[in-house]
CSV table of C-alpha atoms in Angstrom, one decimal:
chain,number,residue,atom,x,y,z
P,235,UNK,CA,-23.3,92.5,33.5
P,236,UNK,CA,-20.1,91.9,35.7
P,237,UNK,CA,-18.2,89.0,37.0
P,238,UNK,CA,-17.9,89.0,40.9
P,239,UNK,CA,-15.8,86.9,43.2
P,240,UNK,CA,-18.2,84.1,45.3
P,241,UNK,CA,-15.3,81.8,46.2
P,242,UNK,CA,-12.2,80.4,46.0
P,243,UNK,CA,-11.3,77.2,43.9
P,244,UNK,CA,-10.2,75.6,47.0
P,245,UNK,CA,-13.2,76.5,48.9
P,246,UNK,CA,-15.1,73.8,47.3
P,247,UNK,CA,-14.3,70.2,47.2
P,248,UNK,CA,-14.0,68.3,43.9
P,249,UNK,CA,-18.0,66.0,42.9
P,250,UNK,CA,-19.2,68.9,46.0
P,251,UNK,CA,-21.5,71.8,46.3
P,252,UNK,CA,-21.3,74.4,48.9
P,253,UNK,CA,-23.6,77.9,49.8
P,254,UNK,CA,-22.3,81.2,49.4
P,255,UNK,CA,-24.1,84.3,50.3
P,256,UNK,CA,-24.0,87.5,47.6
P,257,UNK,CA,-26.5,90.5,47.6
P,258,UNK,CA,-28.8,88.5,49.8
P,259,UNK,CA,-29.1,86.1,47.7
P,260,UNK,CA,-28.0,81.7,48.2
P,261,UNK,CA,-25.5,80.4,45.4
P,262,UNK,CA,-24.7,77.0,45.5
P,263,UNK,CA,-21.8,76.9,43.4
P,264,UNK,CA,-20.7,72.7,42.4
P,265,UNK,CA,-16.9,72.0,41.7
P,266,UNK,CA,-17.5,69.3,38.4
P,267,UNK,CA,-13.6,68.6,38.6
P,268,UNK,CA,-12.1,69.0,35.0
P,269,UNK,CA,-15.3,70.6,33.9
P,270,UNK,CA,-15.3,73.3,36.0
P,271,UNK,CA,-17.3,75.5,38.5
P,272,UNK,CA,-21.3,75.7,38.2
P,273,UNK,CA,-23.6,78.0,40.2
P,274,UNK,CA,-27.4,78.0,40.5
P,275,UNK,CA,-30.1,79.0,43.1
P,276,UNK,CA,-29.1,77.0,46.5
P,277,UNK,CA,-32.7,77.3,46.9
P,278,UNK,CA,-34.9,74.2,45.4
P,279,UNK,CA,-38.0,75.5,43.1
P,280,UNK,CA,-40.1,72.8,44.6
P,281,UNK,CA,-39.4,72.3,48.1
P,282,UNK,CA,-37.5,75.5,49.7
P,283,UNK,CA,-34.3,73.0,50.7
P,284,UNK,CA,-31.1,74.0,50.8
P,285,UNK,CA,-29.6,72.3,47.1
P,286,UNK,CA,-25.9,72.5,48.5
P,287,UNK,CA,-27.3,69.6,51.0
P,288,UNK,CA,-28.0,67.4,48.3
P,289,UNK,CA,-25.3,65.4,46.8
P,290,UNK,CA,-24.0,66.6,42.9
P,291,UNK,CA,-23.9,64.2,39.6
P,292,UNK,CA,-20.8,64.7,38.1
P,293,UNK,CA,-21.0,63.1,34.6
P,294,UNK,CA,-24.7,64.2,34.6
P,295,UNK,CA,-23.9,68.0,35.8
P,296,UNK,CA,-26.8,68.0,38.2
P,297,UNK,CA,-27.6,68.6,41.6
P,298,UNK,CA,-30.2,66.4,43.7
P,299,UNK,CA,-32.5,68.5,46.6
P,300,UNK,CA,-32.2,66.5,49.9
P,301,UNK,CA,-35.8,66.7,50.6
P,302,UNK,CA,-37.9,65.2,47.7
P,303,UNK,CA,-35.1,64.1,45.0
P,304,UNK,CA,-35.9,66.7,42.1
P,305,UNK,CA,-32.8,67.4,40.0
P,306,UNK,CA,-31.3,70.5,39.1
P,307,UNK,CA,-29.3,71.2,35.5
P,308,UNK,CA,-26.3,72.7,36.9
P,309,UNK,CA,-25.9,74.5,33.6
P,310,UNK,CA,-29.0,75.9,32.9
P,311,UNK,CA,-31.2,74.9,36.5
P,312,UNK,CA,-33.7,73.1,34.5
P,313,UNK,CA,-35.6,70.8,36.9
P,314,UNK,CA,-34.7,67.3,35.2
P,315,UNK,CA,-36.7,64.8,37.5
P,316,UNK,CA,-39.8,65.3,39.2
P,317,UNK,CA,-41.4,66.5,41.7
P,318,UNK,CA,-39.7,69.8,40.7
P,319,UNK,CA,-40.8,71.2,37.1
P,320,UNK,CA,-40.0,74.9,37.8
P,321,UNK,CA,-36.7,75.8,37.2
P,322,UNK,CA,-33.5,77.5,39.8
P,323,UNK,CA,-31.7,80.5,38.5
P,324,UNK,CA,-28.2,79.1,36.7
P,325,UNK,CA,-25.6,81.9,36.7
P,326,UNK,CA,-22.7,82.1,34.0
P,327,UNK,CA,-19.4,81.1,35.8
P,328,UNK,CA,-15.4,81.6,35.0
P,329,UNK,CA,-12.5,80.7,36.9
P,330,UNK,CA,-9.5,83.7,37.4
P,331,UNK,CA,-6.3,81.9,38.3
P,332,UNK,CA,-7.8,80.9,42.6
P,333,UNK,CA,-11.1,82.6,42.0
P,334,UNK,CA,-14.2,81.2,41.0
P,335,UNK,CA,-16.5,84.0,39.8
P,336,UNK,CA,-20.2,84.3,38.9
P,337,UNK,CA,-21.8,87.2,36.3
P,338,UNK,CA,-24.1,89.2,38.2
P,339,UNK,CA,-26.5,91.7,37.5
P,340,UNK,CA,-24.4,95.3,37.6
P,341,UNK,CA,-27.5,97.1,38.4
């Protein structure tokens, strides 16, 4: 496993999420202030909808799909309200001085 860049700490705002592209694959990476950086699927396990157009929990560390409401773990994607019960892939994240980085298969 390696760490790779996906964005910059300024590229997302504080309580937001915002898509990134890697490897063909959607991140949706959530800036939880003083808690740092999470990234998960973009992609909601229920509904196909774009997560980074829902809005983000901070104190709860979730993210809400737009479509139906399901919640997302933004530690560990665990669906945490219905209608969703499968989970969204939760990558491990670090911050490097301006860089936000995920771990990534090095495969």
């Amino acid at each position: 496993m390696a760490f790779v860049k996906i964005c910059s700490t300024s590229d997302v705002a504080e309580g937001a999420v915002k898509r990134f592209q890697m490897n063909g694959a959607s991140i949706a990476v959530a800036n939880l202030g003083a808690q740092g950086f999470r990234a998960v699927s973009a992609i909601c396990s229920h509904a196909h909808y774009f997560l980074d157009e829902g809005e983000v929990d901070v104190d709860e560390q979730t993210v809400e799909c737009p479509k139906h409401g399901s919640t997302f773990d933004l530690n560990d994607g665990r669906a945490t309200t219905l209608p969703a019960i499968q989970p969204v892939k939760a990558y491990v994240t670090k911050t490097d001085g301006d860089d936000v980085l995920i771990e990534v298969d090095g495969r």
